[in-house]
Amino acid sequence: MKAFAPGSVTAVFAPTESGDESRGVSMAIEDGIVSDVQTAGRTEVVLGGDSTNFEPVEGVLAELDVTARVELDADIPIGCGFGASGAATLATALAANEVFELGHSRDELVGFSHVAEVEAGTGLGDVFIQSAGGLLMDDGSGRRRWKPTDAVEYVSFGGVSTSEALGDDELMGRVRSVGGRILTSLPDNPSLERVTRDAWEFARELELPTGRVRETVLEVEAEGGVASMAMLGETVFAVGVDGVLPNRTTVSHHGAHRL
C-alpha cells in the first residue's frame, strides 16, 4: 500500500513554551514523499534502495504497534527544510493504517505522526500542514488555511540539523521571541509574497542565512521576486520569479493521501 505526503516549507515559526508544538506559517508543496508499506516480520526503512535509520517513521510504526517494510521515494531533499521526515512519517502512517486495517481516524494518524516527530526531534508541526495542504498560519489565535496559486521556486545547498537546532535553548528562545513578533504583525490572510518577505526579516534577524543563501536571495530580488530561507535548511524558496532557481513547484492544496 502506497501513500503520498507533500513536502512543506516553514517560513516563520515560534515554538510554544512546552517545546512540543509550534506556531508559524507553513505551506505544503506538490513535491513530496511516497511511502510503500508492506507487512514484514521486523521493521525496515529503505530510502533510495538502501536500509536506513529513520527514527520518526520507526516511531510511528511502533505507536501503531506494527512491524513493516517501508520503502520511501522522495522528490524533495532530505534534511534540508522541506519537512521530509514529517512527510515520510505521515505517509507511512496513512499506508500502514490501511495495510493492517487498524481503523484509526485521519486526526489520530496525524497525531501519532506529530508525536513521533517531536520525540525524534525532527519537527514541531510539519504534519499538520502536510495533512491539510495549502498555506497554514497559526499566530496563537487558531489555525487558518487558504490556497494560494503562486508558483514556488527553490534551491537547496544542504541540510541543517533540526534536532540540534530545536535542542538549542538559547536559539529557540530567540526564535520564540522574533517569530512571535513577526506572526503578530502579519495580516489575517497574508499573500504568499508578504509571508516570504517577512520570513526573510525573521531569518536575517536570527542570523541564520549562510552566504550562499544571502547571495541567492539577492539574485531573486534582482529579478523582481521575493525569497527567504526554509526552516530549517540551507535552502532558498522564492515567489514572483520564473526560471531563476532550478526547481519549480506549486502549493499543494490536497494534502496527504493514499495512492
PDB file of C-alpha atoms in Angstrom:
ATOM      1  CA  MET A   1       0.000   0.000   0.000  1.00  0.00           C
ATOM      2  CA  LYS A   2       1.342   3.385  -1.006  1.00  0.00           C
ATOM      3  CA  ALA A   3       0.558   6.838   0.352  1.00  0.00           C
ATOM      4  CA  PHE A   4       1.847  10.279  -0.534  1.00  0.00           C
ATOM      5  CA  ALA A   5       2.509  13.301   1.660  1.00  0.00           C
ATOM      6  CA  PRO A   6       3.589  16.671   0.291  1.00  0.00           C
ATOM      7  CA  GLY A   7       6.740  18.368   1.394  1.00  0.00           C
ATOM      8  CA  SER A   8       6.334  21.535   3.392  1.00  0.00           C
ATOM      9  CA  VAL A   9       8.233  24.766   3.796  1.00  0.00           C
ATOM     10  CA  THR A  10       8.068  26.613   7.093  1.00  0.00           C
ATOM     11  CA  ALA A  11       8.594  30.334   6.589  1.00  0.00           C
ATOM     12  CA  VAL A  12       8.286  31.543  10.190  1.00  0.00           C
ATOM     13  CA  PHE A  13       7.835  29.644  13.425  1.00  0.00           C
ATOM     14  CA  ALA A  14       7.732  30.216  17.158  1.00  0.00           C
ATOM     15  CA  PRO A  15       7.868  27.200  19.495  1.00  0.00           C
ATOM     16  CA  THR A  16       5.462  27.107  22.405  1.00  0.00           C
ATOM     17  CA  GLU A  17       6.856  27.210  25.927  1.00  0.00           C
ATOM     18  CA  SER A  18       6.298  23.453  26.249  1.00  0.00           C
ATOM     19  CA  GLY A  19       8.536  22.890  23.225  1.00  0.00           C
ATOM     20  CA  ASP A  20       6.345  20.161  21.716  1.00  0.00           C
ATOM     21  CA  GLU A  21       4.356  22.352  19.319  1.00  0.00           C
ATOM     22  CA  SER A  22       4.927  25.473  17.284  1.00  0.00           C
ATOM     23  CA  ARG A  23       3.018  28.435  15.936  1.00  0.00           C
ATOM     24  CA  GLY A  24       4.004  29.598  12.482  1.00  0.00           C
ATOM     25  CA  VAL A  25       3.321  29.920   8.783  1.00  0.00           C
ATOM     26  CA  SER A  26       3.953  26.932   6.503  1.00  0.00           C
ATOM     27  CA  MET A  27       2.953  25.811   3.027  1.00  0.00           C
ATOM     28  CA  ALA A  28       2.595  22.370   1.512  1.00  0.00           C
ATOM     29  CA  ILE A  29       4.198  21.844  -1.898  1.00  0.00           C
ATOM     30  CA  GLU A  30       3.427  19.399  -4.697  1.00  0.00           C
ATOM     31  CA  ASP A  31       6.856  17.758  -4.394  1.00  0.00           C
ATOM     32  CA  GLY A  32       6.865  15.221  -1.586  1.00  0.00           C
ATOM     33  CA  ILE A  33       7.400  11.615  -0.480  1.00  0.00           C
ATOM     34  CA  VAL A  34       5.703   8.326  -1.337  1.00  0.00           C
ATOM     35  CA  SER A  35       5.759   5.601   1.311  1.00  0.00           C
ATOM     36  CA  ASP A  36       5.182   1.982   0.268  1.00  0.00           C
ATOM     37  CA  VAL A  37       4.295  -0.100   3.341  1.00  0.00           C
ATOM     38  CA  GLN A  38       4.361  -3.897   3.303  1.00  0.00           C
ATOM     39  CA  THR A  39       3.878  -6.429   6.071  1.00  0.00           C
ATOM     40  CA  ALA A  40       7.135  -7.807   7.493  1.00  0.00           C
ATOM     41  CA  GLY A  41       8.462  -9.698  10.492  1.00  0.00           C
ATOM     42  CA  ARG A  42      10.621  -6.764  11.532  1.00  0.00           C
ATOM     43  CA  THR A  43      10.597  -3.073  10.747  1.00  0.00           C
ATOM     44  CA  GLU A  44      12.931  -1.877   7.993  1.00  0.00           C
ATOM     45  CA  VAL A  45      13.017   1.524   6.300  1.00  0.00           C
ATOM     46  CA  VAL A  46      14.516   1.754   2.821  1.00  0.00           C
ATOM     47  CA  LEU A  47      15.425   5.055   1.171  1.00  0.00           C
ATOM     48  CA  GLY A  48      16.955   5.187  -2.292  1.00  0.00           C
ATOM     49  CA  GLY A  49      17.372   1.410  -2.260  1.00  0.00           C
ATOM     50  CA  ASP A  50      19.361   1.361   0.992  1.00  0.00           C
ATOM     51  CA  SER A  51      18.247   0.455   4.504  1.00  0.00           C
ATOM     52  CA  THR A  52      18.416   3.462   6.805  1.00  0.00           C
ATOM     53  CA  ASN A  53      17.592   4.539  10.325  1.00  0.00           C
ATOM     54  CA  PHE A  54      14.566   6.836  10.065  1.00  0.00           C
ATOM     55  CA  GLU A  55      13.562   7.417  13.657  1.00  0.00           C
ATOM     56  CA  PRO A  56      10.160   9.134  13.260  1.00  0.00           C
ATOM     57  CA  VAL A  57       8.983   6.535  10.710  1.00  0.00           C
ATOM     58  CA  GLU A  58      10.062   3.723  13.022  1.00  0.00           C
ATOM     59  CA  GLY A  59       8.452   5.583  15.908  1.00  0.00           C
ATOM     60  CA  VAL A  60       5.043   5.908  14.271  1.00  0.00           C
ATOM     61  CA  LEU A  61       5.045   2.213  13.357  1.00  0.00           C
ATOM     62  CA  ALA A  62       5.831   1.394  16.990  1.00  0.00           C
ATOM     63  CA  GLU A  63       2.967   3.673  18.091  1.00  0.00           C
ATOM     64  CA  LEU A  64       0.671   1.809  15.704  1.00  0.00           C
ATOM     65  CA  ASP A  65       2.036  -1.474  17.167  1.00  0.00           C
ATOM     66  CA  VAL A  66       3.001  -2.965  13.788  1.00  0.00           C
ATOM     67  CA  THR A  67       6.191  -4.050  12.031  1.00  0.00           C
ATOM     68  CA  ALA A  68       6.620  -3.339   8.337  1.00  0.00           C
ATOM     69  CA  ARG A  69       8.994  -2.837   5.455  1.00  0.00           C
ATOM     70  CA  VAL A  70       8.765   0.788   4.350  1.00  0.00           C
ATOM     71  CA  GLU A  71      10.183   1.925   1.023  1.00  0.00           C
ATOM     72  CA  LEU A  72      10.432   5.701   0.650  1.00  0.00           C
ATOM     73  CA  ASP A  73      10.576   7.518  -2.688  1.00  0.00           C
ATOM     74  CA  ALA A  74      11.482  11.179  -2.170  1.00  0.00           C
ATOM     75  CA  ASP A  75      11.076  14.062  -4.631  1.00  0.00           C
ATOM     76  CA  ILE A  76      12.413  16.507  -2.039  1.00  0.00           C
ATOM     77  CA  PRO A  77      15.846  16.741  -0.398  1.00  0.00           C
ATOM     78  CA  ILE A  78      16.113  15.051   2.999  1.00  0.00           C
ATOM     79  CA  GLY A  79      17.094  17.199   5.966  1.00  0.00           C
ATOM     80  CA  CYS A  80      17.036  20.477   4.026  1.00  0.00           C
ATOM     81  CA  GLY A  81      13.953  22.273   5.300  1.00  0.00           C
ATOM     82  CA  PHE A  82      11.244  20.544   3.251  1.00  0.00           C
ATOM     83  CA  GLY A  83       9.625  18.623   6.109  1.00  0.00           C
ATOM     84  CA  ALA A  84      10.815  15.330   4.627  1.00  0.00           C
ATOM     85  CA  SER A  85      10.739  13.492   7.946  1.00  0.00           C
ATOM     86  CA  GLY A  86       7.165  14.609   8.588  1.00  0.00           C
ATOM     87  CA  ALA A  87       6.065  13.698   5.067  1.00  0.00           C
ATOM     88  CA  ALA A  88       7.650  10.244   5.319  1.00  0.00           C
ATOM     89  CA  THR A  89       6.115   9.654   8.742  1.00  0.00           C
ATOM     90  CA  LEU A  90       2.619  10.802   7.811  1.00  0.00           C
ATOM     91  CA  ALA A  91       2.588   8.892   4.509  1.00  0.00           C
ATOM     92  CA  THR A  92       3.755   5.775   6.363  1.00  0.00           C
ATOM     93  CA  ALA A  93       1.008   6.149   8.989  1.00  0.00           C
ATOM     94  CA  LEU A  94      -1.693   6.509   6.312  1.00  0.00           C
ATOM     95  CA  ALA A  95      -0.474   3.471   4.384  1.00  0.00           C
ATOM     96  CA  ALA A  96       0.068   1.317   7.485  1.00  0.00           C
ATOM     97  CA  ASN A  97      -3.422   2.094   8.767  1.00  0.00           C
ATOM     98  CA  GLU A  98      -4.803   0.647   5.525  1.00  0.00           C
ATOM     99  CA  VAL A  99      -2.441  -2.339   5.241  1.00  0.00           C
ATOM    100  CA  PHE A 100      -3.055  -3.510   8.787  1.00  0.00           C
ATOM    101  CA  GLU A 101      -6.747  -2.480   8.848  1.00  0.00           C
ATOM    102  CA  LEU A 102      -6.215  -0.511  12.065  1.00  0.00           C
ATOM    103  CA  GLY A 103      -9.255   1.743  11.691  1.00  0.00           C
ATOM    104  CA  HIS A 104      -7.666   4.910  13.039  1.00  0.00           C
ATOM    105  CA  SER A 105      -9.151   8.256  12.025  1.00  0.00           C
ATOM    106  CA  ARG A 106      -7.110  10.723   9.997  1.00  0.00           C
ATOM    107  CA  ASP A 107      -6.811  13.020  13.005  1.00  0.00           C
ATOM    108  CA  GLU A 108      -5.450  10.160  15.095  1.00  0.00           C
ATOM    109  CA  LEU A 109      -2.865   9.292  12.435  1.00  0.00           C
ATOM    110  CA  VAL A 110      -1.758  12.921  12.201  1.00  0.00           C
ATOM    111  CA  GLY A 111      -1.460  12.989  15.994  1.00  0.00           C
ATOM    112  CA  PHE A 112       0.619   9.808  16.075  1.00  0.00           C
ATOM    113  CA  SER A 113       2.886  11.221  13.367  1.00  0.00           C
ATOM    114  CA  HIS A 114       3.300  14.504  15.225  1.00  0.00           C
ATOM    115  CA  VAL A 115       4.308  12.732  18.425  1.00  0.00           C
ATOM    116  CA  ALA A 116       6.806  10.573  16.524  1.00  0.00           C
ATOM    117  CA  GLU A 117       8.368  13.699  15.002  1.00  0.00           C
ATOM    118  CA  VAL A 118       8.597  15.522  18.328  1.00  0.00           C
ATOM    119  CA  GLU A 119      10.116  12.522  20.080  1.00  0.00           C
ATOM    120  CA  ALA A 120      12.678  12.139  17.286  1.00  0.00           C
ATOM    121  CA  GLY A 121      13.477  15.862  17.352  1.00  0.00           C
ATOM    122  CA  THR A 122      12.813  16.203  13.631  1.00  0.00           C
ATOM    123  CA  GLY A 123       9.850  18.598  13.613  1.00  0.00           C
ATOM    124  CA  LEU A 124       7.288  20.547  15.613  1.00  0.00           C
ATOM    125  CA  GLY A 125       4.239  20.545  13.391  1.00  0.00           C
ATOM    126  CA  ASP A 126       5.045  19.829   9.752  1.00  0.00           C
ATOM    127  CA  VAL A 127       2.489  17.019   9.622  1.00  0.00           C
ATOM    128  CA  PHE A 128      -0.438  19.395  10.229  1.00  0.00           C
ATOM    129  CA  ILE A 129       0.148  21.393   7.040  1.00  0.00           C
ATOM    130  CA  GLN A 130       1.124  18.222   5.159  1.00  0.00           C
ATOM    131  CA  SER A 131      -2.227  16.696   6.067  1.00  0.00           C
ATOM    132  CA  ALA A 132      -4.269  19.798   5.247  1.00  0.00           C
ATOM    133  CA  GLY A 133      -2.411  21.207   2.226  1.00  0.00           C
ATOM    134  CA  GLY A 134      -2.404  24.869   1.244  1.00  0.00           C
ATOM    135  CA  LEU A 135      -0.877  27.644   3.334  1.00  0.00           C
ATOM    136  CA  LEU A 136      -1.449  27.307   7.053  1.00  0.00           C
ATOM    137  CA  MET A 137      -0.983  30.053   9.613  1.00  0.00           C
ATOM    138  CA  ASP A 138      -1.224  29.844  13.385  1.00  0.00           C
ATOM    139  CA  ASP A 139      -0.411  33.067  15.215  1.00  0.00           C
ATOM    140  CA  GLY A 140      -1.738  31.778  18.519  1.00  0.00           C
ATOM    141  CA  SER A 141      -5.397  32.557  17.841  1.00  0.00           C
ATOM    142  CA  GLY A 142      -6.089  29.316  15.954  1.00  0.00           C
ATOM    143  CA  ARG A 143      -5.142  27.757  12.626  1.00  0.00           C
ATOM    144  CA  ARG A 144      -6.203  29.450   9.393  1.00  0.00           C
ATOM    145  CA  ARG A 145      -5.759  27.873   5.969  1.00  0.00           C
ATOM    146  CA  TRP A 146      -6.021  29.203   2.436  1.00  0.00           C
ATOM    147  CA  LYS A 147      -4.968  28.177  -1.065  1.00  0.00           C
ATOM    148  CA  PRO A 148      -2.521  30.482  -2.853  1.00  0.00           C
ATOM    149  CA  THR A 149      -1.846  29.642  -6.501  1.00  0.00           C
ATOM    150  CA  ASP A 150       1.689  31.072  -6.692  1.00  0.00           C
ATOM    151  CA  ALA A 151       4.434  29.042  -8.304  1.00  0.00           C
ATOM    152  CA  VAL A 152       7.306  28.398  -5.897  1.00  0.00           C
ATOM    153  CA  GLU A 153      10.929  28.030  -6.969  1.00  0.00           C
ATOM    154  CA  TYR A 154      13.628  26.610  -4.733  1.00  0.00           C
ATOM    155  CA  VAL A 155      17.223  25.502  -4.445  1.00  0.00           C
ATOM    156  CA  SER A 156      18.933  23.635  -1.633  1.00  0.00           C
ATOM    157  CA  PHE A 157      22.607  23.722  -0.760  1.00  0.00           C
ATOM    158  CA  GLY A 158      22.454  21.295   2.141  1.00  0.00           C
ATOM    159  CA  GLY A 159      20.931  20.490   5.472  1.00  0.00           C
ATOM    160  CA  VAL A 160      20.815  21.881   8.954  1.00  0.00           C
ATOM    161  CA  SER A 161      20.476  19.526  11.923  1.00  0.00           C
ATOM    162  CA  THR A 162      16.895  20.087  13.036  1.00  0.00           C
ATOM    163  CA  SER A 163      17.365  18.120  16.251  1.00  0.00           C
ATOM    164  CA  GLU A 164      20.398  20.222  17.227  1.00  0.00           C
ATOM    165  CA  ALA A 165      18.627  23.485  16.410  1.00  0.00           C
ATOM    166  CA  LEU A 166      15.457  22.531  18.279  1.00  0.00           C
ATOM    167  CA  GLY A 167      17.603  21.413  21.212  1.00  0.00           C
ATOM    168  CA  ASP A 168      19.462  24.749  21.405  1.00  0.00           C
ATOM    169  CA  ASP A 169      17.602  26.537  24.197  1.00  0.00           C
ATOM    170  CA  GLU A 170      19.247  29.910  23.552  1.00  0.00           C
ATOM    171  CA  LEU A 171      18.420  29.825  19.845  1.00  0.00           C
ATOM    172  CA  MET A 172      14.873  28.631  20.450  1.00  0.00           C
ATOM    173  CA  GLY A 173      14.358  31.436  22.938  1.00  0.00           C
ATOM    174  CA  ARG A 174      15.270  33.980  20.263  1.00  0.00           C
ATOM    175  CA  VAL A 175      13.157  32.151  17.676  1.00  0.00           C
ATOM    176  CA  ARG A 176      10.187  32.252  20.054  1.00  0.00           C
ATOM    177  CA  SER A 177      10.580  35.998  20.567  1.00  0.00           C
ATOM    178  CA  VAL A 178      11.303  37.054  16.981  1.00  0.00           C
ATOM    179  CA  GLY A 179       8.893  34.564  15.424  1.00  0.00           C
ATOM    180  CA  GLY A 180       6.094  35.597  17.765  1.00  0.00           C
ATOM    181  CA  ARG A 181       6.571  39.247  16.845  1.00  0.00           C
ATOM    182  CA  ILE A 182       6.602  38.535  13.098  1.00  0.00           C
ATOM    183  CA  LEU A 183       3.476  36.370  13.330  1.00  0.00           C
ATOM    184  CA  THR A 184       1.615  39.052  15.257  1.00  0.00           C
ATOM    185  CA  SER A 185       2.493  41.649  12.610  1.00  0.00           C
ATOM    186  CA  LEU A 186       1.096  39.621   9.705  1.00  0.00           C
ATOM    187  CA  PRO A 187      -2.456  40.368   8.478  1.00  0.00           C
ATOM    188  CA  ASP A 188      -5.165  37.727   8.836  1.00  0.00           C
ATOM    189  CA  ASN A 189      -4.760  36.373   5.294  1.00  0.00           C
ATOM    190  CA  PRO A 190      -1.378  37.499   4.007  1.00  0.00           C
ATOM    191  CA  SER A 191      -0.285  36.836   0.449  1.00  0.00           C
ATOM    192  CA  LEU A 192       2.489  34.326  -0.083  1.00  0.00           C
ATOM    193  CA  GLU A 193       4.655  37.243  -1.202  1.00  0.00           C
ATOM    194  CA  ARG A 194       4.060  39.027   2.115  1.00  0.00           C
ATOM    195  CA  VAL A 195       4.772  35.844   4.076  1.00  0.00           C
ATOM    196  CA  THR A 196       8.025  35.333   2.193  1.00  0.00           C
ATOM    197  CA  ARG A 197       9.127  38.940   2.673  1.00  0.00           C
ATOM    198  CA  ASP A 198       8.508  38.803   6.419  1.00  0.00           C
ATOM    199  CA  ALA A 199      10.142  35.385   6.602  1.00  0.00           C
ATOM    200  CA  TRP A 200      13.352  36.886   5.244  1.00  0.00           C
ATOM    201  CA  GLU A 201      13.255  39.504   8.024  1.00  0.00           C
ATOM    202  CA  PHE A 202      12.802  36.635  10.509  1.00  0.00           C
ATOM    203  CA  ALA A 203      15.750  34.642   9.134  1.00  0.00           C
ATOM    204  CA  ARG A 204      18.097  37.634   8.976  1.00  0.00           C
ATOM    205  CA  GLU A 205      17.272  38.861  12.477  1.00  0.00           C
ATOM    206  CA  LEU A 206      18.177  35.407  13.792  1.00  0.00           C
ATOM    207  CA  GLU A 207      21.394  35.423  11.704  1.00  0.00           C
ATOM    208  CA  LEU A 208      20.507  32.046  10.194  1.00  0.00           C
ATOM    209  CA  PRO A 209      21.235  32.574   6.460  1.00  0.00           C
ATOM    210  CA  THR A 210      24.584  31.413   5.106  1.00  0.00           C
ATOM    211  CA  GLY A 211      26.493  33.353   2.487  1.00  0.00           C
ATOM    212  CA  ARG A 212      25.087  31.172  -0.293  1.00  0.00           C
ATOM    213  CA  VAL A 213      21.553  31.734   0.927  1.00  0.00           C
ATOM    214  CA  ARG A 214      22.051  35.516   1.071  1.00  0.00           C
ATOM    215  CA  GLU A 215      23.546  35.613  -2.438  1.00  0.00           C
ATOM    216  CA  THR A 216      20.672  33.572  -3.852  1.00  0.00           C
ATOM    217  CA  VAL A 217      18.037  35.773  -2.224  1.00  0.00           C
ATOM    218  CA  LEU A 218      19.736  38.817  -3.786  1.00  0.00           C
ATOM    219  CA  GLU A 219      19.592  37.108  -7.204  1.00  0.00           C
ATOM    220  CA  VAL A 220      15.856  36.566  -6.802  1.00  0.00           C
ATOM    221  CA  GLU A 221      15.286  40.133  -5.672  1.00  0.00           C
ATOM    222  CA  ALA A 222      17.264  41.438  -8.668  1.00  0.00           C
ATOM    223  CA  GLU A 223      14.700  39.673 -10.892  1.00  0.00           C
ATOM    224  CA  GLY A 224      11.765  41.275  -9.099  1.00  0.00           C
ATOM    225  CA  GLY A 225      10.851  38.350  -6.818  1.00  0.00           C
ATOM    226  CA  VAL A 226      10.972  37.747  -3.086  1.00  0.00           C
ATOM    227  CA  ALA A 227      12.755  34.903  -1.344  1.00  0.00           C
ATOM    228  CA  SER A 228      13.666  33.564   2.053  1.00  0.00           C
ATOM    229  CA  MET A 229      15.273  30.622   3.828  1.00  0.00           C
ATOM    230  CA  ALA A 230      13.343  27.445   4.611  1.00  0.00           C
ATOM    231  CA  MET A 231      13.245  26.486   8.284  1.00  0.00           C
ATOM    232  CA  LEU A 232      15.477  24.644   8.878  1.00  0.00           C
ATOM    233  CA  GLY A 233      17.799  24.113   5.945  1.00  0.00           C
ATOM    234  CA  GLU A 234      20.340  25.826   3.736  1.00  0.00           C
ATOM    235  CA  THR A 235      17.518  26.229   1.258  1.00  0.00           C
ATOM    236  CA  VAL A 236      16.038  29.227  -0.552  1.00  0.00           C
ATOM    237  CA  PHE A 237      12.400  29.381  -1.675  1.00  0.00           C
ATOM    238  CA  ALA A 238      11.085  32.161  -3.884  1.00  0.00           C
ATOM    239  CA  VAL A 239       7.880  33.510  -5.410  1.00  0.00           C
ATOM    240  CA  GLY A 240       7.336  36.026  -8.178  1.00  0.00           C
ATOM    241  CA  VAL A 241      10.062  34.713 -10.487  1.00  0.00           C
ATOM    242  CA  ASP A 242      10.251  32.291 -13.410  1.00  0.00           C
ATOM    243  CA  GLY A 243      13.370  30.247 -14.052  1.00  0.00           C
ATOM    244  CA  VAL A 244      15.663  31.939 -11.538  1.00  0.00           C
ATOM    245  CA  LEU A 245      16.036  28.878  -9.290  1.00  0.00           C
ATOM    246  CA  PRO A 246      16.459  25.327 -10.625  1.00  0.00           C
ATOM    247  CA  ASN A 247      13.375  23.725  -9.069  1.00  0.00           C
ATOM    248  CA  ARG A 248       9.796  24.857  -9.642  1.00  0.00           C
ATOM    249  CA  THR A 249       6.646  23.583  -7.945  1.00  0.00           C
ATOM    250  CA  THR A 250       3.279  24.832  -6.717  1.00  0.00           C
ATOM    251  CA  VAL A 251       1.405  24.894  -3.437  1.00  0.00           C
ATOM    252  CA  SER A 252      -0.333  21.555  -2.803  1.00  0.00           C
ATOM    253  CA  HIS A 253      -3.994  22.086  -1.964  1.00  0.00           C
ATOM    254  CA  HIS A 254      -4.884  18.463  -1.266  1.00  0.00           C
ATOM    255  CA  GLY A 255      -2.581  17.225   1.466  1.00  0.00           C
ATOM    256  CA  ALA A 256      -1.504  13.665   2.208  1.00  0.00           C
ATOM    257  CA  HIS A 257      -3.499  10.795   0.725  1.00  0.00           C
ATOM    258  CA  ARG A 258      -3.371   7.105  -0.125  1.00  0.00           C
ATOM    259  CA  LEU A 259      -2.425   6.179  -3.681  1.00  0.00           C
TER     260      LEU A 259
END
